[in-house]
XYZ file of C-alpha atoms in Angstrom:
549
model
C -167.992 95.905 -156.029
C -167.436 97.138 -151.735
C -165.341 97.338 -150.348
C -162.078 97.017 -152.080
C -162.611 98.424 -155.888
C -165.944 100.747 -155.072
C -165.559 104.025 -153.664
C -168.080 104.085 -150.865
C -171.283 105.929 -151.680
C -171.636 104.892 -147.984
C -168.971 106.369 -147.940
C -167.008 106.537 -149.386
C -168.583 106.694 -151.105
C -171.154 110.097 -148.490
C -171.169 113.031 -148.291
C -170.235 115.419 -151.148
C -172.672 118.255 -152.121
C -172.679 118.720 -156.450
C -173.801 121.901 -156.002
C -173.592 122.595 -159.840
C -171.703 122.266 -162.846
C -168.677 124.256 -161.577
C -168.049 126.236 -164.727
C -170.840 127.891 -164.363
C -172.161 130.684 -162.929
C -175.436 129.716 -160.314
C -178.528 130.672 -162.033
C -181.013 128.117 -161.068
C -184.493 128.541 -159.156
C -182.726 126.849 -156.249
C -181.919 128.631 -153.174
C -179.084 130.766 -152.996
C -176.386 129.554 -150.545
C -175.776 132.468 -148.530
C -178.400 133.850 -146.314
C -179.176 138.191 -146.856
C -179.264 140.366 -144.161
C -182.132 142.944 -143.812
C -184.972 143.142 -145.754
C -188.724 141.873 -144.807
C -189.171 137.769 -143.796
C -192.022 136.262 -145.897
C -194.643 134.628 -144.481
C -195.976 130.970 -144.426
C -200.062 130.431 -144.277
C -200.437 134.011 -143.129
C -198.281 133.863 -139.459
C -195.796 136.046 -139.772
C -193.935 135.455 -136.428
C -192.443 131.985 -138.363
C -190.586 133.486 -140.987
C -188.668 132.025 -143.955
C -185.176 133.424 -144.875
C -185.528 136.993 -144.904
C -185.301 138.168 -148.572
C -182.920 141.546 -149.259
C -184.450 144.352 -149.778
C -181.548 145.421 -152.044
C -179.033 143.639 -153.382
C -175.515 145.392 -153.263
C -173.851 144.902 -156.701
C -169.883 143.452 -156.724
C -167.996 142.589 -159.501
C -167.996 138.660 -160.382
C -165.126 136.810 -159.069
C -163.527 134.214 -161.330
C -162.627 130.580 -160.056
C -158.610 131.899 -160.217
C -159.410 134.613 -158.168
C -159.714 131.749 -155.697
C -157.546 129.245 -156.897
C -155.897 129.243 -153.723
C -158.642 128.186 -151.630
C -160.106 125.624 -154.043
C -157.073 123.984 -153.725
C -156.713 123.739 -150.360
C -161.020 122.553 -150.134
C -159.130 119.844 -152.685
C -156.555 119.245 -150.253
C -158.906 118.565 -147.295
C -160.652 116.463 -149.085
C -157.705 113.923 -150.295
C -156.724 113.911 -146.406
C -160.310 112.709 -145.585
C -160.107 110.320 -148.124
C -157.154 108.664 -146.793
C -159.110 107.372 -143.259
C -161.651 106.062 -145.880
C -159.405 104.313 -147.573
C -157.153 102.388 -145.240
C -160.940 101.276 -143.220
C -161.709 99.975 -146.669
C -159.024 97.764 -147.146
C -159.363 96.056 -143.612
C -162.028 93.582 -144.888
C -160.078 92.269 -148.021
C -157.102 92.061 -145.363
C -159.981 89.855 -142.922
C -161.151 88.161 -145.801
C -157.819 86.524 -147.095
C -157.590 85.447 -143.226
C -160.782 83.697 -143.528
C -163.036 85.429 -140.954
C -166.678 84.454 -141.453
C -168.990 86.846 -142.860
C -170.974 87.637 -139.779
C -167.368 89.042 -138.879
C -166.850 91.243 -141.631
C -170.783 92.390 -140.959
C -169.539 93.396 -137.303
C -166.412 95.553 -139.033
C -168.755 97.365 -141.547
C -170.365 99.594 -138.385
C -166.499 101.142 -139.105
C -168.786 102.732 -142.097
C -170.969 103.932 -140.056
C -169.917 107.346 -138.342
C -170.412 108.770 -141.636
C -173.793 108.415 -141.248
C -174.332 109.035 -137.624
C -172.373 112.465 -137.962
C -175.979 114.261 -137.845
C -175.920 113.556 -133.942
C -172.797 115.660 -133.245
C -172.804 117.913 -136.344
C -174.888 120.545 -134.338
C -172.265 120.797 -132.243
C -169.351 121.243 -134.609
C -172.011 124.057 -136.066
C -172.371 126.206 -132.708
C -169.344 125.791 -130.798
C -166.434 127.565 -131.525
C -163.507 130.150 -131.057
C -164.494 133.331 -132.803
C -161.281 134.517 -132.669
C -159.419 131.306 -134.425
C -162.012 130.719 -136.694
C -165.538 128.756 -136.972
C -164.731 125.940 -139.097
C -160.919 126.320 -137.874
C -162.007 125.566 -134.443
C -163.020 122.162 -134.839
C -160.525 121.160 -138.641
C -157.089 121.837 -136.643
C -157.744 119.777 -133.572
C -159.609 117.104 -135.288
C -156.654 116.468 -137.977
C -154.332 117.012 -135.091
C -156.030 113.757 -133.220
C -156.122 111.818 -136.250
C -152.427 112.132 -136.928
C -151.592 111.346 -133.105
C -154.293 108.550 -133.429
C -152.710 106.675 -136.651
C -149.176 107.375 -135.169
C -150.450 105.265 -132.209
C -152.371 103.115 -134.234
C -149.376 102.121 -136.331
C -148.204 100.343 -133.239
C -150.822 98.515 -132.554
C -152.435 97.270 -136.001
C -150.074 94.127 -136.267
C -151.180 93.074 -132.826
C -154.898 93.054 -134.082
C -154.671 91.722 -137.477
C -152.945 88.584 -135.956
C -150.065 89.126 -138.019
C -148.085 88.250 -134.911
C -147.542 84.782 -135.014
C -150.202 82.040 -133.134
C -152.511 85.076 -133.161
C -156.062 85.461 -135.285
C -157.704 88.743 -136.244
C -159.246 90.581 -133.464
C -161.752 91.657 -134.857
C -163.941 93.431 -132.011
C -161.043 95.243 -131.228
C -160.163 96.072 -134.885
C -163.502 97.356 -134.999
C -163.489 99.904 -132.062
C -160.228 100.704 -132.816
C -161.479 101.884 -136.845
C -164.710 103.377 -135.586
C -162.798 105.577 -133.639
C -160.679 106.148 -136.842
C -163.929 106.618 -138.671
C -165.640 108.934 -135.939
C -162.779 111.687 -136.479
C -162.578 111.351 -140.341
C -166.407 111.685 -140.128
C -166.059 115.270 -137.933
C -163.582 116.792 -140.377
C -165.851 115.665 -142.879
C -168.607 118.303 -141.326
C -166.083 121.451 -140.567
C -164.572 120.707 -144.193
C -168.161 120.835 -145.741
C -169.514 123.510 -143.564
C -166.347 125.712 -144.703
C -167.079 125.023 -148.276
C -170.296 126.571 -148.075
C -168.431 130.293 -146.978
C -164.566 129.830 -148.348
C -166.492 130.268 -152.044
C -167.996 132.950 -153.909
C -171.213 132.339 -154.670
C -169.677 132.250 -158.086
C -167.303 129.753 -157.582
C -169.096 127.778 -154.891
C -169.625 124.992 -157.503
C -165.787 124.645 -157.347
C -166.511 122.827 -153.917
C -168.460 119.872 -155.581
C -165.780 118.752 -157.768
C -162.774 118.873 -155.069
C -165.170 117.147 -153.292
C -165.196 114.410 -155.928
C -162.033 114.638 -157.097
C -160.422 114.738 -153.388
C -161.958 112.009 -151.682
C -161.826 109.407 -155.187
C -158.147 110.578 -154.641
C -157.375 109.943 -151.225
C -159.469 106.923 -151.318
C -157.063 105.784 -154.120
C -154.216 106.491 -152.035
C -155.631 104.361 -148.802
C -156.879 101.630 -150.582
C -155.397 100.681 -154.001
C -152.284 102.339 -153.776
C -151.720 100.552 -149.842
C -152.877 97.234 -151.180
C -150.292 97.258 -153.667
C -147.239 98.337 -152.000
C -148.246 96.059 -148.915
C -148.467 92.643 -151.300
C -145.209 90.681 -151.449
C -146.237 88.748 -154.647
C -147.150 92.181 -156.325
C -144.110 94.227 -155.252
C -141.952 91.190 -156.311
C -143.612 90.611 -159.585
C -143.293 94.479 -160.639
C -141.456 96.463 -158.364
C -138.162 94.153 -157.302
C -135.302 92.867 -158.807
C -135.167 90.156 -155.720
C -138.332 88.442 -154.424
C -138.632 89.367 -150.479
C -140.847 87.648 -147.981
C -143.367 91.019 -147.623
C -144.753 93.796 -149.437
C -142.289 97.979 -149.666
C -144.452 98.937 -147.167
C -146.999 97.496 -144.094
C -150.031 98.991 -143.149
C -147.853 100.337 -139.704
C -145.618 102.219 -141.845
C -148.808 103.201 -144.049
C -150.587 104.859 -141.210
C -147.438 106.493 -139.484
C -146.526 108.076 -142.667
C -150.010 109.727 -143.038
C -150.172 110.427 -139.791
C -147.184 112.708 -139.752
C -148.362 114.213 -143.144
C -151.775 115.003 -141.304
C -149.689 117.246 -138.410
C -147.535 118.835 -141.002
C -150.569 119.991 -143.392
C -152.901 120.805 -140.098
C -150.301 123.158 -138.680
C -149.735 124.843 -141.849
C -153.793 125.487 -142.254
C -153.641 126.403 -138.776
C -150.755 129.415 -139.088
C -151.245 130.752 -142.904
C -155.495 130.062 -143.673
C -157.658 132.704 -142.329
C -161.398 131.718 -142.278
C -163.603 133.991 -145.124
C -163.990 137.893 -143.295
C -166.315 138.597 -145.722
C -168.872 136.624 -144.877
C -170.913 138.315 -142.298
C -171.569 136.461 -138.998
C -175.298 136.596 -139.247
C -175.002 134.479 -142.665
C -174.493 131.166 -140.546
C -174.896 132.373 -136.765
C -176.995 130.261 -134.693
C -178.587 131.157 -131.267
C -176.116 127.933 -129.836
C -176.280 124.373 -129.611
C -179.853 123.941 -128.161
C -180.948 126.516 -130.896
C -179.623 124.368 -133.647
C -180.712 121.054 -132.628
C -184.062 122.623 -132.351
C -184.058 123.876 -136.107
C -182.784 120.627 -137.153
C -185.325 118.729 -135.701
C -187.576 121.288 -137.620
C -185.752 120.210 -140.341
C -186.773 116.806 -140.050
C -190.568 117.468 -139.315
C -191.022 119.052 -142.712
C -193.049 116.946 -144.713
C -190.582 116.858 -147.971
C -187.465 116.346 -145.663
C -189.282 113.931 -144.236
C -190.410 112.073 -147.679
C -187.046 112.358 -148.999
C -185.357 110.881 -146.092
C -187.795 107.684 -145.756
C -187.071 107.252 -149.366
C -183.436 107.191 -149.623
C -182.942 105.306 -146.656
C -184.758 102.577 -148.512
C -183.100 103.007 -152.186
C -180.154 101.259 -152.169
C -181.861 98.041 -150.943
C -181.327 96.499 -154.226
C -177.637 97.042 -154.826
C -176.716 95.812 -151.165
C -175.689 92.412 -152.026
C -173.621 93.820 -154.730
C -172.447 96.585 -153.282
C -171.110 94.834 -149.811
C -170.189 90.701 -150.595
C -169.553 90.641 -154.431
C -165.698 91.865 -154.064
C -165.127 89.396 -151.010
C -166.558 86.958 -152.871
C -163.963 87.351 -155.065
C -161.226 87.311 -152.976
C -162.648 84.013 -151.321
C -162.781 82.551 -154.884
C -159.339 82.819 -155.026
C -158.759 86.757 -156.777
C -156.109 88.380 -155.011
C -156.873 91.223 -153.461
C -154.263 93.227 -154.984
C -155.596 92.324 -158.406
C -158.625 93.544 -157.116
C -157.283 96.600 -155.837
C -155.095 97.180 -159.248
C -158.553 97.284 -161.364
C -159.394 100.496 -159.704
C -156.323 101.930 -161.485
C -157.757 102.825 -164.701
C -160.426 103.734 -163.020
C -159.313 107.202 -161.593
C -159.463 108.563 -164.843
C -163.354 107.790 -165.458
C -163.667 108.561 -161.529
C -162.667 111.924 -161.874
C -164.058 112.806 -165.213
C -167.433 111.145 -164.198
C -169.046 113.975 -161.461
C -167.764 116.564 -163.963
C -169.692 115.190 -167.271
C -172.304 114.036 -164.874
C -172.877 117.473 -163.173
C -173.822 118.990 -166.571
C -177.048 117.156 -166.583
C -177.464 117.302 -162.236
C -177.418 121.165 -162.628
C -180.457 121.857 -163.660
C -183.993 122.107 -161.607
C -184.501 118.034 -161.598
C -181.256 116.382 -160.646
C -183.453 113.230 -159.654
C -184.337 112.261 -163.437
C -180.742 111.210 -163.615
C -180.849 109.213 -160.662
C -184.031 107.591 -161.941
C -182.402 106.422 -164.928
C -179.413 105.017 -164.088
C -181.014 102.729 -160.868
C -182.633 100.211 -163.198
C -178.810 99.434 -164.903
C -177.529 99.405 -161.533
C -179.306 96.933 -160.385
C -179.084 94.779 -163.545
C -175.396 94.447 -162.656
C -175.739 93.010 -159.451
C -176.997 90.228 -161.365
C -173.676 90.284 -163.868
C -171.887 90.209 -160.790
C -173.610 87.097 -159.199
C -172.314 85.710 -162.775
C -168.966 86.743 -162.046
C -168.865 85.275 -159.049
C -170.046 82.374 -159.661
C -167.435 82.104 -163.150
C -164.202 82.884 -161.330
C -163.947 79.137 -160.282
C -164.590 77.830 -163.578
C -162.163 79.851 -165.530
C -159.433 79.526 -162.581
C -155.894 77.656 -163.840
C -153.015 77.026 -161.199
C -151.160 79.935 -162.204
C -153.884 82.525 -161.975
C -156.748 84.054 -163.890
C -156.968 84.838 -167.812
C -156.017 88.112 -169.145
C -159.462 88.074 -170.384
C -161.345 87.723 -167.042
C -159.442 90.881 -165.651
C -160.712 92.534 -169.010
C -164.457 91.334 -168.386
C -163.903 92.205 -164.562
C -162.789 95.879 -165.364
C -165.353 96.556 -168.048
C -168.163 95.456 -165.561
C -166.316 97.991 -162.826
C -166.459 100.712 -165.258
C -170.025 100.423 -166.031
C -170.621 99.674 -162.279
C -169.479 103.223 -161.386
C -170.947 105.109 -164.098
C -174.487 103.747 -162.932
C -173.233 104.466 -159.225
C -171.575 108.102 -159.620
C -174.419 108.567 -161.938
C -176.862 108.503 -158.965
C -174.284 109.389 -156.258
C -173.722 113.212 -157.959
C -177.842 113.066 -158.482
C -178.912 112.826 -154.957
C -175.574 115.476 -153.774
C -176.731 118.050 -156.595
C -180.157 117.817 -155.392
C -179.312 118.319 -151.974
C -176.903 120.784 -152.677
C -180.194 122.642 -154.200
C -182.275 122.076 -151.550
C -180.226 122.775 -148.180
C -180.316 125.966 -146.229
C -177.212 127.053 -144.612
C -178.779 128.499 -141.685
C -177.339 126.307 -139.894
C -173.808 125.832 -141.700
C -172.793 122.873 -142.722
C -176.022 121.003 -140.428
C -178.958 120.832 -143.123
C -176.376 119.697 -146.014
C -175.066 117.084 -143.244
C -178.591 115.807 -142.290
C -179.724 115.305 -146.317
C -175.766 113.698 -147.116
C -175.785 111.480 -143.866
C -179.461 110.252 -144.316
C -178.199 109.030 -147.778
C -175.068 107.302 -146.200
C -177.527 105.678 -144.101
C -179.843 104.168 -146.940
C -176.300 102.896 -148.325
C -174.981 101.361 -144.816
C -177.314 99.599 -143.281
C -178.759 97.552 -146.080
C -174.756 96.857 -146.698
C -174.219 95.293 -142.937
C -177.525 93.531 -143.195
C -176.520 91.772 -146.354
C -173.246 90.860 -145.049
C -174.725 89.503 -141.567
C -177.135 87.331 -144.098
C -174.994 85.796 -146.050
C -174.020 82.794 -143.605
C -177.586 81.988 -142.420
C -178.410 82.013 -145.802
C -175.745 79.393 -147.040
C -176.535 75.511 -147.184
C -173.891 73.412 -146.109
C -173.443 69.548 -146.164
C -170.956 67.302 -144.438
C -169.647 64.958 -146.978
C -167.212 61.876 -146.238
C -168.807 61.110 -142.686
C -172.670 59.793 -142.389
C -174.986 61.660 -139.571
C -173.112 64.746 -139.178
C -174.245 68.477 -140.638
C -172.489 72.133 -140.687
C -175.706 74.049 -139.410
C -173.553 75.727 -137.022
C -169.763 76.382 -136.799
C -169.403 73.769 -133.723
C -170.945 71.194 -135.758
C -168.953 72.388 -139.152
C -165.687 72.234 -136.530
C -166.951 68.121 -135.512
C -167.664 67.489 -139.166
C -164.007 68.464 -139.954
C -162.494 66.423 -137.158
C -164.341 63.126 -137.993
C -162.741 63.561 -141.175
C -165.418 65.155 -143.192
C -165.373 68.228 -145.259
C -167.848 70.976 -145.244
C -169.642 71.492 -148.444
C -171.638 74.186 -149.516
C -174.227 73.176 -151.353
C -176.640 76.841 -152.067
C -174.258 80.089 -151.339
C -176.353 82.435 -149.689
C -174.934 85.489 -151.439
C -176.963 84.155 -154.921
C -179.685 84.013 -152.980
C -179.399 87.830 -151.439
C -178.112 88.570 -155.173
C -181.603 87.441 -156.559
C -183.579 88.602 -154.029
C -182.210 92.448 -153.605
C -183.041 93.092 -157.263
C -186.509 91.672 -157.089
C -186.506 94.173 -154.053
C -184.925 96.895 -156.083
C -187.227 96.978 -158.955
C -190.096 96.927 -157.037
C -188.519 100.413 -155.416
C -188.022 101.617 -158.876
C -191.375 100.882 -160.547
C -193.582 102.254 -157.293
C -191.817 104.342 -154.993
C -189.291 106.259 -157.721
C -191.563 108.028 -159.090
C -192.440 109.632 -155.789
C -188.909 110.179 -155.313
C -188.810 112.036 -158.579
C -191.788 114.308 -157.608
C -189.575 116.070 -154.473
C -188.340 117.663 -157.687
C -191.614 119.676 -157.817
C -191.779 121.112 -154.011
C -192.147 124.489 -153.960
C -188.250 126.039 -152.511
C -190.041 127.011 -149.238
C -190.540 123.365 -148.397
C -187.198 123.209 -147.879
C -186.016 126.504 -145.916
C -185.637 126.438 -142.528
C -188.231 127.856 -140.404
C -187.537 130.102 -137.037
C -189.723 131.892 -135.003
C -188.846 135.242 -134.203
């Protein structure tokens, strides 16, 4: 239920790699994540100037290093992550904030390309990969500055967000500005997002690299907690009052200024401290991830893209999450615009950490193995049965609606429905990260685990601002109380009103997206998830990178 109690899959919800279960040690038939130095490049169809990774000749022999060997550095991965969760957060709230002002829906489809940068990362990700100050570090180069923008940039933006939210008096919701302003927001979140998962891939044994999967979880379900639900809360005057004052007071402990200037002076604390005491891995040899520069790597990601499984897999996930879109984007502003508060809404997610952060770890244990997918392939068909629950929701919040609230019991039905809605989703979310996490090639750093994670994003966003842009043309209205006039339009919904009529809505377009994704959604699952199973059964050289030497 998007955007307020559903970590973003988009996004959010994006971008984590399950590499494996993390307790144990990597002994699939995938890929290993390091590239070897020396040894003869095999072949493909006999031309042996385009050359896989070269396989070692010999293997040098170390002793195994356990995960507290490391603890250190898997805490600050954990770290990283629970800062990038934070940006996440706070952009998800915005809409619930929009929706309690009564923007229209086409207007909250305009905010949702905030979501977006996430899954447009792929364009500047190269980039991020090849440019950078040996000296200071690869991933180092591009982490320090980027957190040191995003704490300047919320600092700034702490002064401004009033202005756009109209919570200046006479004043309504800007909400082309409020959208530039969070992409922007969005856009830096999205390019610590590819030095942070880049370093994973070398600041880890090989050992403990599964270790990276579950901060990655655990860190953004944790920062996104902190952004979203725990903002919400302290920045709702009837919640504060209810549990948190002896006094009533006219507005919430703290506003989304204060919100964003506190974790903007947290960011330039925690990034100068990475910057002075975290050296970047000197084990690693250069050769494991150096590219030939940025023309180089765009080149072998475009390669990347030409191969026919890449190429399967990404025309398949884009379309995948077709069917939960109407649940996934409108269902929790639905909600709200039935009368839920969003803070209520926002408080359901707190039982909820627990299962979020126990979830990728029970889930990994059946994602580790050769056919992540299976899991994924299970789970979709419950997914989408609970849009329609939702549409049921939806359309029983009115009915069981009394002047001072909502039953206990409807919060009870509400949460058990949000439980089972995010084992189906981290069910499939850790499915599709473990099996890119198999697939990708670091040859390119962080780049091939970026293009597979932001191609997924994609398939999550885009169906999301679609669904939200359809809602109004899809609602019926009907003026009632005045004879020959209609709400087609908003000017002729405004004339309806002053002629003394009310707007009536007489078919709610999001019942009829509800309806309509799942038809659209089992039709994916019955002919085209099978073929999404069989990438399972590619041969591990349809997925390494190709160079010619």
């Amino acid at each position: 239920m998007s955007p307020t109690i559903s970590l973003k899959d988009s996004s959010r919800q994006r971008r984590t790699g399950s590499y494996q279960h993390p307790l144990e040690v990597m002994k699939s038939d995938s890929p290993p994540l390091d590239l070897y130095e020396g040894g003869h490049p095999e072949t493909v169809g006999g031309d042996d100037r385009e050359a896989l990774l070269q396989e070692p000749s010999s293997r040098p022999t170390r002793t195994p290093r356990g995960y507290r060997a490391e603890l250190g550095s898997i805490l600050l991965l954990l770290f990283l992550y629970v800062l990038q969760g934070i940006p996440l957060g706070l952009a998800g709230s915005i809409p619930l904030i929009l929706q309690s002002k009564n923007v229209s829906y086409t207007d909250q489809a305009f905010f949702s390309f905030v979501f977006w940068p996430f899954s447009l990362k792929l364009l500047w990700a190269p980039m991020v990969d090849a440019v950078y100050f040996k000296s200071f570090g690869r991933r180092k180069s591009w982490l320090v500055p980027t957190q040191y923008v995003l704490g300047l940039f919320m600092m700034y933006l702490s002064k401004q967000v009033d202005s756009l939210l109209g919570e200046v008096e006479g004043k309504s919701p800007d909400v082309v500005a409020l959208t530039v302003t969070f992409f922007l927001f969005e856009f830096l979140a999205a390019t610590q997002d590819i030095a942070v998962d880049g370093w994973a891939l070398t600041m880890l044994s090989r050992e403990n690299v599964g270790y990276a999967s579950t901060c990655n979880s655990v860190g953004q379900t944790a920062g996104y907690f902190l952004g979203n639900v725990l903002f919400l809360a302290l920045e709702s005057a009837s919640f504060c009052n209810k549990y948190l004052r002896f006094e009533p007071q006219p507005r919430g402990i703290v506003t989304l200024s204060d919100f964003l200037f506190f974790w903007g002076a947290i960011f330039l604390i925690t990034t100068t401290l990475v910057a002075l005491l975290k050296k970047e891995n000197k084990e690693v040899s250069l050769s494991r991830e150096e590219t030939k520069g940025i023309t180089d790597t765009y080149k072998l990601l475009f390669s990347i893209i030409r191969m026919p499984a890449v190429l399967t897999f990404c025309v398949l996930v884009l379309t995948a999450k077709i069917g939960f879109s109407a649940a996934d984007a409108v269902t929790g502003l639905k909600l709200v615009e039935e009368g839920v508060p969003k803070e209520h809404l926002a408080l359901l997610a707190v039982p909820m950490v627990p299962l979020q952060i126990i979830l990728p770890l029970i889930i990994s244990k059946y994602t580790a193995g050769p056919q992540p997918l299976n899991t994924f392939y299970k789970a979709m068909p419950f997914r989408l049965l609970l849009g329609l629950e939702f549409a049921f929701l939806v359309w029983w919040t009115p009915r069981v609606k009394y002047e001072g609230g909502f039953p206990i019991y409807y919060y009870f039905i509400l949460l058990l429905s949000y439980a089972l809605h995010q084992i189906t989703l981290y069910s499939m979310y850790v499915a599709v990260m473990a099996f890119n996490a198999k697939v990708s090639d670091p040859l390119i750093g962080g780049t091939y685990m970026t293009l597979l994670n932001t191609v997924s994003n994609l398939g999550g966003n885009w169906p999301a601002t679609v669904a939200l842009w359809l809602v109004d043309p899809l609602t019926v209205k009907e003026c009632v109380g005045v004879q020959g006039h209609d709400c087609g339009t908003a000017a002729a919904a405004e004339l309806c009103t002053k002629e003394g009529g009310s707007c009536v809505i007489t078919l709610d377009g999001y019942y009829v997206e509800s309806i309509t994704c799942v038809v659209l959604g089992f039709a994916w699952w019955l002919f085209l998830g099978p073929k999404f199973k069989k990438l399972q059964d590619e041969r591990p050289s349809s997925w390494k990178c190709r160079r010619t030497s």
